[in-house]
Tab-separated table of C-alpha atoms in Angstrom:
chain	number	residue	atom	x	y	z
A	1	MET	CA	26.247	-87.959	10.347
A	2	ILE	CA	25.801	-86.017	7.081
A	3	ARG	CA	22.528	-86.954	5.364
A	4	VAL	CA	22.629	-86.826	1.556
A	5	VAL	CA	19.828	-86.854	-1.020
A	6	LEU	CA	21.130	-87.963	-4.413
A	7	GLY	CA	19.374	-87.082	-7.671
A	8	HIS	CA	20.834	-88.482	-10.897
A	9	ARG	CA	19.215	-89.570	-14.179
A	10	GLY	CA	21.473	-92.609	-14.682
A	11	THR	CA	20.647	-95.674	-12.612
A	12	MET	CA	24.177	-97.097	-12.756
A	13	VAL	CA	25.903	-93.776	-12.041
A	14	ARG	CA	23.440	-92.989	-9.253
A	15	GLY	CA	24.095	-96.381	-7.666
A	16	ALA	CA	27.870	-95.943	-7.961
A	17	LEU	CA	27.746	-92.469	-6.397
A	18	ALA	CA	25.559	-93.760	-3.571
A	19	ALA	CA	28.020	-96.610	-2.937
A	20	VAL	CA	31.003	-94.217	-2.873
A	21	LEU	CA	29.288	-91.888	-0.401
A	22	SER	CA	27.816	-94.649	1.784
A	23	ARG	CA	31.194	-96.277	2.414
A	24	GLU	CA	32.210	-93.165	4.397
A	25	ASN	CA	31.480	-93.412	8.131
A	26	ASP	CA	30.109	-89.869	8.338
A	27	LEU	CA	27.883	-89.917	5.213
A	28	ASP	CA	24.418	-91.454	4.839
A	29	VAL	CA	22.539	-91.457	1.507
A	30	VAL	CA	18.909	-91.147	2.670
A	31	ALA	CA	17.295	-91.021	-0.800
A	32	GLU	CA	18.206	-91.840	-4.409
A	33	LEU	CA	16.019	-90.161	-7.023
A	34	ASP	CA	15.795	-90.106	-10.820
A	35	ARG	CA	13.401	-87.135	-11.294
A	36	SER	CA	13.642	-83.501	-10.227
A	37	ASP	CA	9.989	-83.560	-9.122
A	38	ASP	CA	10.841	-86.026	-6.335
A	39	VAL	CA	13.733	-84.001	-4.886
A	40	LEU	CA	11.585	-81.440	-3.064
A	41	ALA	CA	9.556	-84.210	-1.398
A	42	ALA	CA	12.793	-85.887	-0.279
A	43	VAL	CA	13.780	-82.715	1.580
A	44	ALA	CA	11.377	-83.930	4.288
A	45	ARG	CA	14.194	-86.311	5.243
A	46	ARG	CA	16.152	-83.193	6.272
A	47	PRO	CA	19.312	-83.795	4.246
A	48	HIS	CA	22.402	-81.707	4.910
A	49	VAL	CA	23.416	-81.982	1.241
A	50	VAL	CA	21.437	-82.480	-1.976
A	51	LEU	CA	23.719	-83.849	-4.727
A	52	LEU	CA	22.250	-83.243	-8.194
A	53	ASP	CA	22.726	-84.063	-11.852
A	54	PRO	CA	21.937	-80.849	-13.810
A	55	GLN	CA	20.148	-82.899	-16.491
A	56	LEU	CA	17.821	-84.582	-14.009
A	57	PRO	CA	14.534	-85.054	-15.901
A	58	GLY	CA	11.252	-83.753	-14.559
A	59	ARG	CA	8.926	-80.776	-14.553
A	60	ILE	CA	11.243	-78.636	-12.403
A	61	GLY	CA	14.378	-77.354	-14.143
A	62	ILE	CA	17.686	-77.585	-12.275
A	63	GLU	CA	17.997	-73.814	-11.918
A	64	ASP	CA	14.552	-73.502	-10.292
A	65	LEU	CA	15.186	-76.590	-8.193
A	66	CYS	CA	18.376	-75.074	-6.778
A	67	LEU	CA	16.503	-71.852	-5.951
A	68	LYS	CA	13.761	-73.828	-4.184
A	69	LEU	CA	16.396	-75.671	-2.146
A	70	ALA	CA	17.629	-72.401	-0.596
A	71	GLY	CA	18.809	-73.073	2.927
A	72	ARG	CA	19.998	-76.583	2.022
A	73	GLY	CA	23.492	-77.524	0.972
A	74	VAL	CA	23.349	-78.154	-2.783
A	75	LEU	CA	26.162	-79.701	-4.819
A	76	VAL	CA	25.766	-80.023	-8.598
A	77	LEU	CA	27.788	-82.448	-10.755
A	78	ILE	CA	28.695	-80.809	-14.073
A	79	ASP	CA	30.524	-82.271	-17.062
A	80	HIS	CA	33.035	-79.569	-18.053
A	81	GLU	CA	33.335	-81.131	-21.513
A	82	ALA	CA	29.645	-80.458	-22.165
A	83	ILE	CA	29.235	-77.174	-20.331
A	84	ALA	CA	25.938	-75.535	-21.230
A	85	ALA	CA	24.276	-72.220	-20.546
A	86	THR	CA	22.249	-74.000	-17.875
A	87	SER	CA	25.571	-74.358	-16.105
A	88	LEU	CA	26.155	-70.611	-16.538
A	89	ALA	CA	22.934	-69.987	-14.634
A	90	LEU	CA	24.149	-72.390	-11.944
A	91	VAL	CA	27.572	-70.710	-11.772
A	92	LYS	CA	25.751	-67.443	-11.072
A	93	GLN	CA	24.193	-69.129	-8.016
A	94	ALA	CA	27.632	-69.992	-6.604
A	95	PRO	CA	28.806	-69.963	-3.883
A	96	ARG	CA	25.253	-70.508	-2.545
A	97	ILE	CA	25.387	-73.852	-4.360
A	98	GLY	CA	28.469	-75.992	-4.886
A	99	LEU	CA	29.723	-77.059	-8.306
A	100	ILE	CA	31.980	-80.044	-8.926
A	101	ALA	CA	33.176	-81.558	-12.204
A	102	THR	CA	32.099	-85.087	-13.090
A	103	ASP	CA	35.744	-86.021	-13.734
A	104	SER	CA	36.721	-85.210	-10.133
A	105	SER	CA	38.057	-88.084	-8.054
A	106	THR	CA	35.823	-89.881	-5.572
A	107	ASP	CA	37.917	-88.396	-2.752
A	108	GLN	CA	37.281	-84.901	-4.137
A	109	LEU	CA	33.546	-85.651	-4.299
A	110	VAL	CA	33.468	-86.847	-0.687
A	111	GLU	CA	35.378	-83.753	0.468
A	112	ALA	CA	33.056	-81.515	-1.559
A	113	VAL	CA	29.996	-83.073	0.133
A	114	ARG	CA	31.586	-82.516	3.549
A	115	ASP	CA	32.490	-78.906	2.679
A	116	VAL	CA	28.979	-78.116	1.422
A	117	ALA	CA	27.531	-79.636	4.601
A	118	LYS	CA	29.738	-77.234	6.606
A	119	GLY	CA	28.514	-74.302	4.529
A	120	LEU	CA	31.838	-73.851	2.745
A	121	PRO	CA	31.887	-72.808	-0.941
A	122	VAL	CA	32.747	-75.481	-3.510
A	123	VAL	CA	33.312	-74.189	-7.041
A	124	ASP	CA	35.419	-75.928	-9.674
A	125	VAL	CA	37.360	-73.116	-11.380
A	126	ARG	CA	37.367	-74.885	-14.776
A	127	LEU	CA	33.574	-75.106	-14.667
A	128	ALA	CA	33.204	-71.448	-13.791
A	129	VAL	CA	35.499	-70.343	-16.631
A	130	ALA	CA	33.877	-72.674	-19.187
A	131	ALA	CA	30.355	-71.608	-18.185
A	132	LEU	CA	31.213	-67.933	-18.431
A	133	LYS	CA	32.670	-68.512	-21.904
A	134	ALA	CA	29.452	-70.233	-22.998
A	135	GLY	CA	27.689	-66.868	-23.111
A	136	ASP	CA	23.986	-66.118	-22.855
A	137	ASN	CA	21.618	-68.806	-24.016
A	138	PRO	CA	18.402	-67.717	-25.772
A	139	LEU	CA	16.857	-71.131	-25.010
A	140	THR	CA	14.962	-71.831	-21.798
A	141	ASP	CA	15.905	-74.780	-19.569
A	142	ARG	CA	12.978	-76.768	-20.973
A	143	GLU	CA	13.933	-75.955	-24.579
A	144	CYS	CA	17.487	-77.142	-23.867
A	145	GLU	CA	16.065	-80.319	-22.344
A	146	VAL	CA	13.894	-80.930	-25.435
A	147	LEU	CA	16.831	-80.280	-27.784
A	148	ARG	CA	19.061	-82.668	-25.791
A	149	GLN	CA	16.361	-85.319	-26.258
A	150	VAL	CA	16.374	-84.607	-30.012
A	151	THR	CA	20.115	-85.404	-30.086
A	152	THR	CA	19.249	-88.981	-29.078
A	153	GLY	CA	17.089	-89.366	-32.193
A	154	ALA	CA	13.859	-89.429	-30.161
A	155	THR	CA	10.607	-88.522	-31.925
A	156	ALA	CA	8.273	-85.791	-30.633
A	157	GLN	CA	6.051	-88.507	-29.114
A	158	GLU	CA	9.001	-90.177	-27.368
A	159	ILE	CA	10.249	-86.819	-26.048
A	160	ALA	CA	6.725	-86.058	-24.813
A	161	ARG	CA	6.609	-89.345	-22.872
A	162	THR	CA	10.082	-88.835	-21.406
A	163	LEU	CA	9.399	-85.264	-20.273
A	164	SER	CA	5.742	-85.793	-19.271
A	165	LEU	CA	4.487	-83.359	-21.932
A	166	SER	CA	2.003	-83.594	-24.793
A	167	ALA	CA	3.356	-84.163	-28.300
A	168	GLY	CA	1.859	-80.803	-29.330
A	169	THR	CA	3.772	-79.023	-26.579
A	170	VAL	CA	7.005	-80.687	-27.724
A	171	ARG	CA	6.323	-79.560	-31.306
A	172	ASN	CA	5.771	-76.002	-30.022
A	173	TYR	CA	9.096	-76.143	-28.167
A	174	LEU	CA	10.820	-77.411	-31.318
A	175	SER	CA	9.315	-74.594	-33.361
A	176	ARG	CA	10.543	-71.993	-30.830
A	177	ILE	CA	13.994	-73.628	-30.781
A	178	LEU	CA	14.265	-73.320	-34.571
A	179	THR	CA	13.198	-69.660	-34.414
A	180	LYS	CA	15.568	-68.761	-31.580
A	181	THR	CA	18.568	-70.524	-33.117
A	182	GLY	CA	17.791	-69.329	-36.646
A	183	ALA	CA	18.061	-72.947	-37.796
A	184	ARG	CA	16.197	-74.515	-40.725
A	185	SER	CA	16.198	-78.032	-39.259
A	186	ARG	CA	16.549	-79.866	-35.976
A	187	ILE	CA	20.030	-81.047	-36.984
A	188	GLU	CA	21.143	-77.485	-37.640
A	189	ALA	CA	19.614	-76.350	-34.329
A	190	ILE	CA	21.542	-79.075	-32.499
A	191	ARG	CA	24.804	-78.091	-34.219
A	192	LYS	CA	24.334	-74.391	-33.453
A	193	ALA	CA	23.394	-75.059	-29.824
A	194	GLN	CA	26.329	-77.421	-29.296
A	195	ASP	CA	28.783	-75.044	-30.941
A	196	ALA	CA	27.575	-72.220	-28.693
A	197	GLY	CA	27.792	-74.412	-25.586
A	198	TRP	CA	24.045	-74.216	-24.880
A	199	ILE	CA	23.505	-77.994	-24.709
């Protein structure tokens, strides 16, 4: 039996993924999580595979989380339409971690989980090419996370609550984002970051 820990920010998507995996006789979803902070604790359940959303909220960024999960099979779901520099950092960790596109079929996902459990490399070629084209990102993982929250129209206070930060810290991140992107406004920073493939 292949034990799977599933971390995804979306309740509906997480539930659907868990249902797809659980219907297989050889797969058992032992934990479903919505924050990166909870993933390391769930490793106590000794999963063979940790399936992750790269935009999983929490204090631990996806790149660091994957590094801390060394020795475990890790499979990351990436949207190739919204490839970001965070994904470039993840591509650099392949084949130690597996990468699969979110538009893969459920059969491809199940096979990818089985392959990662066996220690086989799983890397979607389109993701690798798109991530490499995205180029170097001057923004940190946390700055990207803050800027993605800005795209939703959230205020600094709302972003602070979502990311478990103080409003002052969020404002500092926003100030650094504007400096690094050379933008005069949050809207311009979003446009520049999206055009460059950073968020």
